[in-house]
Amino acid sequence: AAGVSGLAGWGAPAVAADYLKVIGDHIDASKGKVEVTFAKWSVIKASFDPANLEGGTAELSIDPTSLSSGIPDRDAHLQSPDFLDVAKFATVTVKVDNVKKAGDKSYSADATLSLHGVEKKLAITFDVVASTADSVTVKTAVPFNRLDFSIAGVQDKVKPELTLEAVLTLKKS
């Protein structure tokens, strides 16, 4: 099995259904946060021991055309060449490795993010929120700067510092 799709979900996790979203702040603080959810993503492969994730690896694929902010005009603008340019960069990938135990259910790892034609390694942390004999559900919040991925934006109204938030169920493949 190739893993779990963001659309399908899996089993009955102890937390809310799996999700993957990016959160940013408007430059004009009075406008509040911007939350963009990605409906289509999948686990390409995952190799780990659910009882001890150290040394585990995973690879995810995210479909940027599946983004939704709740405002169709904003979604179209985010998908345009002004931002993500989904016609040219149709897939976002995340490769996780170098997983190390950081606490009882906490881990650190490296995540190589390939976004908008740029590949960059990010230090991440995550917590295990549920597990079975062949799967694990993790929760993470990863800060990153979109300017590092050449996503500047025309008529930009959102700060460059973003946070990827996710609850993901990974099944061993």
Short mmCIF file of N, CA and C in Angstrom, two decimals:
data_model
loop_
_atom_site.label_atom_id
_atom_site.label_comp_id
_atom_site.label_asym_id
_atom_site.label_seq_id
_atom_site.Cartn_x
_atom_site.Cartn_y
_atom_site.Cartn_z
N ALA A 1 0.85 -1.19 0.00
CA ALA A 1 0.00 0.00 0.00
C ALA A 1 0.88 1.23 0.00
N ALA A 2 0.47 2.23 -0.71
CA ALA A 2 1.27 3.45 -0.85
C ALA A 2 1.06 4.41 0.31
N GLY A 3 0.22 4.07 1.25
CA GLY A 3 0.02 4.95 2.39
C GLY A 3 -1.41 5.43 2.46
N VAL A 4 -1.57 6.62 2.97
CA VAL A 4 -2.90 7.15 3.24
C VAL A 4 -3.09 8.45 2.48
N SER A 5 -4.23 8.62 1.90
CA SER A 5 -4.55 9.86 1.19
C SER A 5 -5.20 10.84 2.13
N GLY A 6 -4.97 12.10 1.90
CA GLY A 6 -5.61 13.13 2.69
C GLY A 6 -7.12 13.13 2.52
N LEU A 7 -7.61 12.54 1.45
CA LEU A 7 -9.05 12.48 1.23
C LEU A 7 -9.68 11.30 1.93
N ALA A 8 -8.98 10.19 1.99
CA ALA A 8 -9.57 8.96 2.46
C ALA A 8 -9.56 8.83 3.98
N GLY A 9 -8.53 9.34 4.64
CA GLY A 9 -8.39 9.11 6.07
C GLY A 9 -8.10 7.64 6.31
N TRP A 10 -7.95 7.23 7.56
CA TRP A 10 -7.65 5.83 7.82
C TRP A 10 -8.02 5.50 9.23
N GLY A 11 -8.78 4.45 9.42
CA GLY A 11 -9.11 3.99 10.75
C GLY A 11 -9.85 5.05 11.55
N ALA A 12 -9.68 4.99 12.86
CA ALA A 12 -10.34 5.94 13.75
C ALA A 12 -9.29 6.53 14.70
N PRO A 13 -8.51 7.50 14.21
CA PRO A 13 -7.46 8.06 15.06
C PRO A 13 -8.05 8.76 16.29
N ALA A 14 -7.22 8.88 17.31
CA ALA A 14 -7.66 9.50 18.56
C ALA A 14 -7.73 11.02 18.44
N VAL A 15 -7.31 11.54 17.30
CA VAL A 15 -7.33 12.99 17.09
C VAL A 15 -8.24 13.29 15.90
N ALA A 16 -8.41 14.57 15.62
CA ALA A 16 -9.22 14.96 14.46
C ALA A 16 -8.65 14.31 13.21
N ALA A 17 -9.45 14.24 12.18
CA ALA A 17 -9.03 13.63 10.91
C ALA A 17 -7.74 14.28 10.41
N ASP A 18 -6.99 13.50 9.65
CA ASP A 18 -5.75 14.01 9.08
C ASP A 18 -5.98 15.30 8.31
N TYR A 19 -5.04 16.21 8.40
CA TYR A 19 -5.10 17.45 7.63
C TYR A 19 -3.71 17.98 7.37
N LEU A 20 -3.61 18.83 6.39
CA LEU A 20 -2.35 19.49 6.04
C LEU A 20 -2.72 20.90 5.62
N LYS A 21 -2.18 21.89 6.32
CA LYS A 21 -2.51 23.27 6.00
C LYS A 21 -1.32 24.17 6.25
N VAL A 22 -1.37 25.33 5.62
CA VAL A 22 -0.36 26.36 5.81
C VAL A 22 -1.06 27.59 6.37
N ILE A 23 -0.46 28.16 7.41
CA ILE A 23 -1.05 29.32 8.07
C ILE A 23 -0.09 30.50 7.98
N GLY A 24 -0.63 31.65 7.63
CA GLY A 24 0.16 32.87 7.56
C GLY A 24 -0.57 34.02 8.19
N ASP A 25 0.13 35.11 8.39
CA ASP A 25 -0.45 36.33 8.95
C ASP A 25 -0.46 37.41 7.89
N HIS A 26 -1.56 38.18 7.83
CA HIS A 26 -1.59 39.35 6.96
C HIS A 26 -0.58 40.38 7.46
N ILE A 27 -0.02 41.15 6.54
CA ILE A 27 0.85 42.26 6.92
C ILE A 27 0.04 43.26 7.75
N ASP A 28 -1.20 43.49 7.34
CA ASP A 28 -2.13 44.31 8.11
C ASP A 28 -2.75 43.40 9.17
N ALA A 29 -2.24 43.48 10.40
CA ALA A 29 -2.64 42.57 11.48
C ALA A 29 -4.15 42.55 11.72
N SER A 30 -4.84 43.63 11.39
CA SER A 30 -6.28 43.69 11.64
C SER A 30 -7.05 42.71 10.75
N LYS A 31 -6.42 42.21 9.69
CA LYS A 31 -7.09 41.27 8.78
C LYS A 31 -6.99 39.83 9.25
N GLY A 32 -6.21 39.57 10.30
CA GLY A 32 -6.13 38.23 10.86
C GLY A 32 -5.28 37.26 10.06
N LYS A 33 -5.43 36.00 10.39
CA LYS A 33 -4.63 34.94 9.77
C LYS A 33 -5.24 34.47 8.44
N VAL A 34 -4.39 33.87 7.63
CA VAL A 34 -4.80 33.21 6.39
C VAL A 34 -4.50 31.73 6.58
N GLU A 35 -5.52 30.88 6.38
CA GLU A 35 -5.35 29.44 6.53
C GLU A 35 -5.69 28.78 5.21
N VAL A 36 -4.72 28.03 4.67
CA VAL A 36 -4.89 27.35 3.38
C VAL A 36 -4.74 25.85 3.62
N THR A 37 -5.81 25.10 3.32
CA THR A 37 -5.82 23.66 3.50
C THR A 37 -5.58 22.97 2.16
N PHE A 38 -4.82 21.87 2.21
CA PHE A 38 -4.57 21.07 1.01
C PHE A 38 -5.38 19.78 1.13
N ALA A 39 -6.33 19.58 0.23
CA ALA A 39 -7.23 18.43 0.29
C ALA A 39 -6.60 17.16 -0.27
N LYS A 40 -5.65 17.31 -1.19
CA LYS A 40 -5.07 16.13 -1.85
C LYS A 40 -3.59 16.03 -1.52
N TRP A 41 -3.25 14.97 -0.82
CA TRP A 41 -1.86 14.63 -0.52
C TRP A 41 -1.81 13.13 -0.30
N SER A 42 -0.64 12.58 -0.41
CA SER A 42 -0.51 11.14 -0.20
C SER A 42 0.88 10.81 0.34
N VAL A 43 0.96 9.68 1.00
CA VAL A 43 2.23 9.15 1.47
C VAL A 43 2.75 8.26 0.35
N ILE A 44 3.86 8.65 -0.25
CA ILE A 44 4.46 7.88 -1.34
C ILE A 44 5.08 6.60 -0.79
N LYS A 45 5.84 6.75 0.29
CA LYS A 45 6.42 5.59 0.96
C LYS A 45 6.75 5.97 2.39
N ALA A 46 6.76 4.96 3.25
CA ALA A 46 7.10 5.18 4.65
C ALA A 46 7.74 3.91 5.20
N SER A 47 8.88 4.09 5.84
CA SER A 47 9.61 2.97 6.42
C SER A 47 9.94 3.32 7.86
N PHE A 48 9.34 2.59 8.82
CA PHE A 48 9.55 2.90 10.22
C PHE A 48 8.99 1.77 11.09
N ASP A 49 9.40 1.78 12.35
CA ASP A 49 8.84 0.90 13.36
C ASP A 49 7.94 1.77 14.23
N PRO A 50 6.61 1.54 14.24
CA PRO A 50 5.71 2.39 15.02
C PRO A 50 6.08 2.47 16.51
N ALA A 51 6.75 1.44 17.03
CA ALA A 51 7.14 1.44 18.45
C ALA A 51 8.37 2.30 18.70
N ASN A 52 9.17 2.55 17.66
CA ASN A 52 10.37 3.37 17.79
C ASN A 52 10.67 3.99 16.44
N LEU A 53 10.32 5.23 16.26
CA LEU A 53 10.44 5.88 14.95
C LEU A 53 11.86 6.29 14.58
N GLU A 54 12.82 6.16 15.50
CA GLU A 54 14.19 6.57 15.18
C GLU A 54 14.68 5.84 13.93
N GLY A 55 15.29 6.61 13.03
CA GLY A 55 15.81 6.05 11.79
C GLY A 55 14.75 5.87 10.71
N GLY A 56 13.50 6.16 11.02
CA GLY A 56 12.43 6.02 10.04
C GLY A 56 12.53 7.05 8.93
N THR A 57 11.86 6.78 7.83
CA THR A 57 11.80 7.72 6.70
C THR A 57 10.38 7.74 6.15
N ALA A 58 10.06 8.84 5.48
CA ALA A 58 8.77 8.96 4.83
C ALA A 58 8.89 9.96 3.69
N GLU A 59 8.05 9.77 2.68
CA GLU A 59 7.99 10.72 1.56
C GLU A 59 6.53 11.01 1.26
N LEU A 60 6.20 12.29 1.19
CA LEU A 60 4.84 12.73 0.92
C LEU A 60 4.80 13.55 -0.36
N SER A 61 3.65 13.48 -1.02
CA SER A 61 3.39 14.28 -2.20
C SER A 61 2.14 15.11 -1.94
N ILE A 62 2.21 16.39 -2.24
CA ILE A 62 1.09 17.31 -2.02
C ILE A 62 0.69 17.92 -3.35
N ASP A 63 -0.61 17.96 -3.61
CA ASP A 63 -1.14 18.54 -4.84
C ASP A 63 -1.52 20.00 -4.56
N PRO A 64 -0.73 20.97 -5.04
CA PRO A 64 -1.02 22.38 -4.75
C PRO A 64 -2.29 22.89 -5.43
N THR A 65 -2.81 22.15 -6.42
CA THR A 65 -4.07 22.58 -7.04
C THR A 65 -5.26 22.30 -6.13
N SER A 66 -5.02 21.54 -5.05
CA SER A 66 -6.11 21.19 -4.13
C SER A 66 -6.23 22.17 -2.97
N LEU A 67 -5.51 23.28 -3.04
CA LEU A 67 -5.55 24.24 -1.93
C LEU A 67 -6.88 24.96 -1.85
N SER A 68 -7.25 25.30 -0.61
CA SER A 68 -8.49 26.03 -0.38
C SER A 68 -8.33 26.94 0.83
N SER A 69 -8.63 28.22 0.62
CA SER A 69 -8.59 29.19 1.71
C SER A 69 -9.99 29.63 2.09
N GLY A 70 -10.99 29.11 1.37
CA GLY A 70 -12.36 29.53 1.61
C GLY A 70 -12.77 30.72 0.76
N ILE A 71 -11.82 31.28 -0.01
CA ILE A 71 -12.10 32.41 -0.90
C ILE A 71 -11.60 32.04 -2.30
N PRO A 72 -12.50 31.69 -3.22
CA PRO A 72 -12.09 31.21 -4.54
C PRO A 72 -11.13 32.15 -5.29
N ASP A 73 -11.35 33.45 -5.22
CA ASP A 73 -10.44 34.39 -5.90
C ASP A 73 -9.03 34.32 -5.31
N ARG A 74 -8.94 34.20 -3.99
CA ARG A 74 -7.63 34.07 -3.35
C ARG A 74 -6.97 32.76 -3.77
N ASP A 75 -7.76 31.67 -3.81
CA ASP A 75 -7.21 30.37 -4.20
C ASP A 75 -6.63 30.43 -5.60
N ALA A 76 -7.35 31.06 -6.52
CA ALA A 76 -6.86 31.19 -7.90
C ALA A 76 -5.58 32.01 -7.93
N HIS A 77 -5.52 33.06 -7.12
CA HIS A 77 -4.31 33.90 -7.08
C HIS A 77 -3.13 33.12 -6.50
N LEU A 78 -3.36 32.33 -5.45
CA LEU A 78 -2.29 31.54 -4.86
C LEU A 78 -1.76 30.49 -5.84
N GLN A 79 -2.63 29.98 -6.72
CA GLN A 79 -2.20 28.97 -7.70
C GLN A 79 -1.54 29.60 -8.93
N SER A 80 -1.67 30.90 -9.09
CA SER A 80 -1.15 31.60 -10.28
C SER A 80 0.37 31.73 -10.24
N PRO A 81 0.97 32.17 -11.37
CA PRO A 81 2.42 32.42 -11.39
C PRO A 81 2.87 33.46 -10.36
N ASP A 82 1.94 34.28 -9.83
CA ASP A 82 2.30 35.24 -8.78
C ASP A 82 2.81 34.54 -7.52
N PHE A 83 2.31 33.32 -7.26
CA PHE A 83 2.69 32.61 -6.04
C PHE A 83 3.20 31.20 -6.36
N LEU A 84 2.34 30.18 -6.29
CA LEU A 84 2.78 28.80 -6.42
C LEU A 84 3.02 28.34 -7.85
N ASP A 85 2.40 29.00 -8.83
CA ASP A 85 2.56 28.64 -10.24
C ASP A 85 2.35 27.14 -10.45
N VAL A 86 1.14 26.67 -10.12
CA VAL A 86 0.84 25.23 -10.14
C VAL A 86 0.89 24.63 -11.54
N ALA A 87 0.76 25.45 -12.57
CA ALA A 87 0.88 24.92 -13.93
C ALA A 87 2.32 24.46 -14.19
N LYS A 88 3.28 25.17 -13.62
CA LYS A 88 4.70 24.85 -13.81
C LYS A 88 5.21 23.90 -12.72
N PHE A 89 4.71 24.05 -11.50
CA PHE A 89 5.17 23.25 -10.36
C PHE A 89 3.96 22.51 -9.77
N ALA A 90 3.63 21.38 -10.40
CA ALA A 90 2.37 20.68 -10.10
C ALA A 90 2.41 19.80 -8.86
N THR A 91 3.58 19.62 -8.26
CA THR A 91 3.69 18.76 -7.09
C THR A 91 4.65 19.38 -6.07
N VAL A 92 4.30 19.21 -4.81
CA VAL A 92 5.18 19.57 -3.70
C VAL A 92 5.54 18.26 -3.03
N THR A 93 6.84 18.06 -2.73
CA THR A 93 7.23 16.82 -2.04
C THR A 93 7.93 17.16 -0.73
N VAL A 94 7.77 16.24 0.21
CA VAL A 94 8.43 16.34 1.51
C VAL A 94 9.06 14.98 1.78
N LYS A 95 10.38 14.97 2.01
CA LYS A 95 11.09 13.74 2.35
C LYS A 95 11.63 13.89 3.77
N VAL A 96 11.20 13.00 4.65
CA VAL A 96 11.59 13.05 6.05
C VAL A 96 12.60 11.95 6.34
N ASP A 97 13.70 12.32 7.00
CA ASP A 97 14.70 11.34 7.43
C ASP A 97 15.42 11.87 8.67
N ASN A 98 16.45 11.16 9.10
CA ASN A 98 17.24 11.54 10.27
C ASN A 98 16.34 11.71 11.51
N VAL A 99 15.37 10.82 11.67
CA VAL A 99 14.44 10.89 12.79
C VAL A 99 15.15 10.47 14.07
N LYS A 100 15.03 11.32 15.10
CA LYS A 100 15.66 11.05 16.40
C LYS A 100 14.66 11.32 17.51
N LYS A 101 14.71 10.48 18.53
CA LYS A 101 13.82 10.64 19.69
C LYS A 101 14.22 11.90 20.45
N ALA A 102 13.23 12.71 20.81
CA ALA A 102 13.50 13.95 21.54
C ALA A 102 12.79 13.96 22.89
N GLY A 103 11.87 13.02 23.10
CA GLY A 103 11.10 12.95 24.34
C GLY A 103 10.25 11.71 24.31
N ASP A 104 9.33 11.57 25.25
CA ASP A 104 8.51 10.36 25.34
C ASP A 104 7.81 10.03 24.02
N LYS A 105 7.10 11.00 23.47
CA LYS A 105 6.41 10.79 22.19
C LYS A 105 6.80 11.87 21.18
N SER A 106 7.95 12.53 21.43
CA SER A 106 8.41 13.62 20.57
C SER A 106 9.66 13.21 19.82
N TYR A 107 9.75 13.72 18.59
CA TYR A 107 10.89 13.39 17.73
C TYR A 107 11.34 14.64 16.99
N SER A 108 12.62 14.62 16.58
CA SER A 108 13.14 15.64 15.67
C SER A 108 13.50 14.91 14.38
N ALA A 109 13.57 15.66 13.29
CA ALA A 109 13.91 15.05 12.00
C ALA A 109 14.31 16.14 11.03
N ASP A 110 14.80 15.71 9.88
CA ASP A 110 15.05 16.61 8.76
C ASP A 110 13.93 16.39 7.75
N ALA A 111 13.42 17.48 7.21
CA ALA A 111 12.41 17.39 6.15
C ALA A 111 12.93 18.17 4.96
N THR A 112 13.14 17.48 3.85
CA THR A 112 13.57 18.14 2.63
C THR A 112 12.31 18.50 1.85
N LEU A 113 12.06 19.79 1.77
CA LEU A 113 10.86 20.31 1.11
C LEU A 113 11.23 20.76 -0.30
N SER A 114 10.52 20.21 -1.29
CA SER A 114 10.70 20.61 -2.68
C SER A 114 9.43 21.35 -3.09
N LEU A 115 9.57 22.68 -3.24
CA LEU A 115 8.43 23.56 -3.44
C LEU A 115 8.81 24.65 -4.43
N HIS A 116 8.01 24.82 -5.46
CA HIS A 116 8.20 25.93 -6.40
C HIS A 116 9.58 25.89 -7.06
N GLY A 117 10.06 24.65 -7.33
CA GLY A 117 11.34 24.49 -8.01
C GLY A 117 12.55 24.65 -7.11
N VAL A 118 12.37 24.79 -5.81
CA VAL A 118 13.46 24.95 -4.86
C VAL A 118 13.40 23.81 -3.85
N GLU A 119 14.56 23.24 -3.54
CA GLU A 119 14.63 22.18 -2.54
C GLU A 119 15.43 22.70 -1.35
N LYS A 120 14.87 22.55 -0.15
CA LYS A 120 15.52 23.06 1.06
C LYS A 120 15.25 22.12 2.21
N LYS A 121 16.29 21.88 3.03
CA LYS A 121 16.14 21.02 4.20
C LYS A 121 15.74 21.87 5.40
N LEU A 122 14.69 21.42 6.10
CA LEU A 122 14.19 22.09 7.29
C LEU A 122 14.32 21.17 8.49
N ALA A 123 14.69 21.72 9.64
CA ALA A 123 14.67 20.95 10.89
C ALA A 123 13.23 20.98 11.40
N ILE A 124 12.70 19.80 11.72
CA ILE A 124 11.31 19.74 12.19
C ILE A 124 11.24 18.97 13.50
N THR A 125 10.13 19.14 14.20
CA THR A 125 9.80 18.31 15.35
C THR A 125 8.37 17.82 15.15
N PHE A 126 8.06 16.68 15.74
CA PHE A 126 6.69 16.17 15.67
C PHE A 126 6.42 15.30 16.88
N ASP A 127 5.13 15.15 17.18
CA ASP A 127 4.69 14.30 18.29
C ASP A 127 3.86 13.16 17.74
N VAL A 128 3.99 11.99 18.33
CA VAL A 128 3.15 10.85 17.99
C VAL A 128 1.86 10.99 18.80
N VAL A 129 0.73 11.01 18.12
CA VAL A 129 -0.56 11.15 18.80
C VAL A 129 -1.36 9.86 18.80
N ALA A 130 -0.98 8.89 17.97
CA ALA A 130 -1.64 7.58 17.94
C ALA A 130 -0.76 6.62 17.16
N SER A 131 -0.88 5.32 17.43
CA SER A 131 -0.14 4.34 16.64
C SER A 131 -0.83 2.99 16.70
N THR A 132 -0.55 2.18 15.68
CA THR A 132 -1.02 0.80 15.61
C THR A 132 0.20 -0.05 15.29
N ALA A 133 0.00 -1.33 15.02
CA ALA A 133 1.12 -2.21 14.70
C ALA A 133 1.82 -1.81 13.40
N ASP A 134 1.08 -1.16 12.46
CA ASP A 134 1.71 -0.81 11.18
C ASP A 134 1.49 0.64 10.75
N SER A 135 1.05 1.50 11.70
CA SER A 135 0.85 2.90 11.33
C SER A 135 1.16 3.81 12.51
N VAL A 136 1.33 5.07 12.19
CA VAL A 136 1.56 6.07 13.22
C VAL A 136 0.88 7.37 12.78
N THR A 137 0.29 8.07 13.74
CA THR A 137 -0.29 9.38 13.46
C THR A 137 0.56 10.41 14.19
N VAL A 138 1.03 11.39 13.42
CA VAL A 138 1.91 12.42 13.97
C VAL A 138 1.29 13.79 13.81
N LYS A 139 1.70 14.70 14.69
CA LYS A 139 1.24 16.08 14.64
C LYS A 139 2.48 16.96 14.63
N THR A 140 2.48 17.97 13.72
CA THR A 140 3.63 18.85 13.61
C THR A 140 3.21 20.26 13.26
N ALA A 141 4.07 21.20 13.57
CA ALA A 141 3.93 22.59 13.13
C ALA A 141 5.34 23.03 12.75
N VAL A 142 5.54 23.31 11.45
CA VAL A 142 6.86 23.61 10.92
C VAL A 142 6.90 25.03 10.36
N PRO A 143 7.67 25.92 10.98
CA PRO A 143 7.79 27.27 10.42
C PRO A 143 8.72 27.26 9.21
N PHE A 144 8.40 28.06 8.21
CA PHE A 144 9.29 28.23 7.06
C PHE A 144 9.02 29.60 6.45
N ASN A 145 9.96 30.04 5.62
CA ASN A 145 9.84 31.33 4.96
C ASN A 145 9.65 31.08 3.47
N ARG A 146 8.54 31.54 2.92
CA ARG A 146 8.25 31.27 1.51
C ARG A 146 9.24 31.96 0.58
N LEU A 147 9.91 33.01 1.03
CA LEU A 147 10.91 33.67 0.19
C LEU A 147 12.09 32.73 -0.08
N ASP A 148 12.35 31.78 0.84
CA ASP A 148 13.39 30.78 0.63
C ASP A 148 13.08 29.88 -0.56
N PHE A 149 11.81 29.86 -0.98
CA PHE A 149 11.37 29.02 -2.10
C PHE A 149 10.96 29.88 -3.30
N SER A 150 11.46 31.10 -3.33
CA SER A 150 11.21 32.04 -4.45
C SER A 150 9.72 32.29 -4.67
N ILE A 151 8.96 32.35 -3.57
CA ILE A 151 7.53 32.66 -3.66
C ILE A 151 7.35 34.05 -3.05
N ALA A 152 7.48 35.06 -3.90
CA ALA A 152 7.45 36.44 -3.41
C ALA A 152 6.04 37.01 -3.44
N GLY A 153 5.32 36.80 -4.51
CA GLY A 153 3.95 37.31 -4.60
C GLY A 153 3.89 38.74 -5.09
N VAL A 154 2.98 38.95 -6.00
CA VAL A 154 2.69 40.28 -6.52
C VAL A 154 1.52 40.79 -5.69
N GLN A 155 1.49 42.08 -5.36
CA GLN A 155 0.44 42.63 -4.50
C GLN A 155 0.37 41.81 -3.21
N ASP A 156 1.53 41.56 -2.64
CA ASP A 156 1.63 40.68 -1.49
C ASP A 156 1.04 41.32 -0.24
N LYS A 157 0.14 40.57 0.42
CA LYS A 157 -0.52 41.07 1.62
C LYS A 157 -0.27 40.18 2.84
N VAL A 158 0.54 39.12 2.65
CA VAL A 158 0.80 38.17 3.72
C VAL A 158 2.30 38.16 4.02
N LYS A 159 2.62 38.09 5.31
CA LYS A 159 4.02 38.03 5.74
C LYS A 159 4.69 36.79 5.14
N PRO A 160 6.00 36.85 4.89
CA PRO A 160 6.69 35.69 4.29
C PRO A 160 6.84 34.50 5.24
N GLU A 161 6.75 34.73 6.54
CA GLU A 161 6.88 33.64 7.51
C GLU A 161 5.57 32.89 7.60
N LEU A 162 5.62 31.59 7.29
CA LEU A 162 4.44 30.73 7.30
C LEU A 162 4.67 29.55 8.24
N THR A 163 3.60 28.84 8.56
CA THR A 163 3.71 27.62 9.35
C THR A 163 2.90 26.52 8.67
N LEU A 164 3.55 25.40 8.42
CA LEU A 164 2.87 24.21 7.93
C LEU A 164 2.40 23.45 9.16
N GLU A 165 1.09 23.24 9.28
CA GLU A 165 0.53 22.45 10.37
C GLU A 165 -0.08 21.19 9.78
N ALA A 166 0.13 20.07 10.47
CA ALA A 166 -0.41 18.81 9.94
C ALA A 166 -0.64 17.79 11.04
N VAL A 167 -1.65 16.98 10.83
CA VAL A 167 -1.85 15.72 11.53
C VAL A 167 -1.92 14.69 10.41
N LEU A 168 -0.96 13.77 10.39
CA LEU A 168 -0.85 12.81 9.30
C LEU A 168 -0.76 11.39 9.83
N THR A 169 -1.49 10.49 9.21
CA THR A 169 -1.37 9.08 9.52
C THR A 169 -0.55 8.44 8.43
N LEU A 170 0.56 7.83 8.85
CA LEU A 170 1.45 7.17 7.90
C LEU A 170 1.38 5.67 8.16
N LYS A 171 1.19 4.92 7.09
CA LYS A 171 1.15 3.48 7.18
C LYS A 171 2.43 2.95 6.56
N LYS A 172 3.06 1.97 7.21
CA LYS A 172 4.30 1.39 6.67
C LYS A 172 4.05 0.87 5.26
N SER A 173 5.00 1.13 4.38
CA SER A 173 4.84 0.64 3.00
C SER A 173 5.97 -0.30 2.63
#
